[in-house]
Coordinates of C-alpha atoms in Angstrom, one line a residue:
X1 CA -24.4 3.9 12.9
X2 CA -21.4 6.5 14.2
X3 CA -18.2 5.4 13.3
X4 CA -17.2 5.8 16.9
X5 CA -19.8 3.5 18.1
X6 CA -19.4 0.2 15.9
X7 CA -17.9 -2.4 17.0
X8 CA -13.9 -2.8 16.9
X9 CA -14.7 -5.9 15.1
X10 CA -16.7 -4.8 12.0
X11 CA -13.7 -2.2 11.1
X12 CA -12.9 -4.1 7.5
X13 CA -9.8 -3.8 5.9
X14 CA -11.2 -1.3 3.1
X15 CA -12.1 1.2 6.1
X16 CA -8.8 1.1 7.4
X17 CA -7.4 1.8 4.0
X18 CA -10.3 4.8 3.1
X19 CA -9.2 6.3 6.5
X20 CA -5.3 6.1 5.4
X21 CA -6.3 7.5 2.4
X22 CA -8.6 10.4 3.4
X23 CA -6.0 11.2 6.7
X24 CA -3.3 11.4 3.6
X25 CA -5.5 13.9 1.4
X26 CA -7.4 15.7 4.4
X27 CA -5.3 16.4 7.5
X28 CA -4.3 19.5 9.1
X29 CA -1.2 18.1 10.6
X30 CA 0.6 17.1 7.5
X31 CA -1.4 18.6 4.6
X32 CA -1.3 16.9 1.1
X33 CA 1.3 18.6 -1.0
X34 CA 1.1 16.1 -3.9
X35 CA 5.2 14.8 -3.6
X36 CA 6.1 11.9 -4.7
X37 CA 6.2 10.6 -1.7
X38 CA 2.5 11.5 -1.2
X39 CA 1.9 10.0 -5.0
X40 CA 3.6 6.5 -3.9
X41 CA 1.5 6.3 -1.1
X42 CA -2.1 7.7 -2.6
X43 CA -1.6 5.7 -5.5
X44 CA -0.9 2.5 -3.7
X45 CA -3.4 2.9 -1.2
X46 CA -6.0 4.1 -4.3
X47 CA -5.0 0.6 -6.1
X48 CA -5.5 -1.5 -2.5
X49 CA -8.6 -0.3 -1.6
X50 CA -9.7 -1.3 -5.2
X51 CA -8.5 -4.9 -4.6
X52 CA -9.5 -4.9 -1.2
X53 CA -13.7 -4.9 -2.4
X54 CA -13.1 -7.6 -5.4
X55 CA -10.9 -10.2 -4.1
X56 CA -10.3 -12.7 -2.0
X57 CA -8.0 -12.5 0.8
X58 CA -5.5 -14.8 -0.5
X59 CA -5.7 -13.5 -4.2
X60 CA -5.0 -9.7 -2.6
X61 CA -2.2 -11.2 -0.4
X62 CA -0.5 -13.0 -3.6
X63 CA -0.7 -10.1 -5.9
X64 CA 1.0 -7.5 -4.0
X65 CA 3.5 -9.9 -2.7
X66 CA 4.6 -10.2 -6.0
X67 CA 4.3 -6.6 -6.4
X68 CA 6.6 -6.1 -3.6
X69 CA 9.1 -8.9 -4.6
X70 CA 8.7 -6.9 -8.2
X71 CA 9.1 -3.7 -7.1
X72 CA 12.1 -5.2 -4.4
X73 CA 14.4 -6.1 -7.3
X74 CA 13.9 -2.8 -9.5
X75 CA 14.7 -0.9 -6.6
X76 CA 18.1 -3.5 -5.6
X77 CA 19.0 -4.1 -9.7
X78 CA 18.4 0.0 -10.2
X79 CA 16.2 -1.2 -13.2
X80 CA 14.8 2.2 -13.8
X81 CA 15.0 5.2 -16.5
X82 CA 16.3 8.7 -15.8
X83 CA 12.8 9.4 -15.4
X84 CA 11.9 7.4 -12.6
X85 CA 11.8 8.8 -9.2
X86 CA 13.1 5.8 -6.6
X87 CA 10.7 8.1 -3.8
X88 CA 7.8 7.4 -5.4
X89 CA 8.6 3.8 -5.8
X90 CA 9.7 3.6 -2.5
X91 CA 6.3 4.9 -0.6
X92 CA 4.5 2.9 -3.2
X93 CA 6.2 -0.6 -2.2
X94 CA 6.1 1.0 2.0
X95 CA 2.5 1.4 1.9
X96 CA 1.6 -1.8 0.0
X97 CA 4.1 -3.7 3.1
X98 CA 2.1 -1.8 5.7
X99 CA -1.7 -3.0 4.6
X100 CA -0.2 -6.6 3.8
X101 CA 1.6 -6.7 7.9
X102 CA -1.9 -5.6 8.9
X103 CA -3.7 -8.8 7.2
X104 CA -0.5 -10.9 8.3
X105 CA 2.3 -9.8 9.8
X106 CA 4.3 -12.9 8.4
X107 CA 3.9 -10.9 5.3
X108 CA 6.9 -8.7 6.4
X109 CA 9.1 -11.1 5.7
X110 CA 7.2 -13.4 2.9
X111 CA 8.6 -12.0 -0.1
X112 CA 8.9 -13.7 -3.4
X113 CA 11.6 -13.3 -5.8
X114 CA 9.8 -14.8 -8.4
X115 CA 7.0 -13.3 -10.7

């Protein structure tokens, strides 16, 4: 069946994630360029659709909650080398918020500070 004629309902949250992921690789109006900006968010949207086919919805919601509380306090506590790049970090941790307010918007503000 056309994409454009199934029903709003059987949209699953590992389409919505493919189509982020294929508009961020494949679109004319911002093309790829490979930044780390684009890295942060391929990466974590590569890594969530993984998750989003093998686990259940409350294991997917309590592993990148941690991730984000993780990722929260490098970012605050500037645990990070030379190396690092806080852009990448920071699109990584943006995107992973964005998929987790689409399953639950309490998880904007759910974050643990424990791992």
């Amino acid at each position: 069946m056309n994409d454009s004629k199934r029903s709003a309902s059987a949209i699953t949250l590992s389409t919505i994630i493919k189509r982020k992921l294929s508009f961020l690789l494949d679109n004319d109006i911002c093309p790829w360029i490979g930044d780390n900006t684009d890295l942060g968010e391929r990466d974590a949207l590569e890594q969530l659709l993984a998750d989003s086919t093998s686990m259940v919805e409350k294991e997917f919601e309590e592993k990148y909650l941690l991730e984000i509380a993780r990722l929260k306090r490098r970012i605050e506590g500037k645990i990070f080398s030379v190396a690092d790049n806080d852009d990448y970090y920071e699109s990584f941790s943006n995107t992973i918020i964005e998929i987790l307010s689409l399953i639950n918007p309490k998880n904007l503000y759910d974050f643990d500070d424990g791992e």
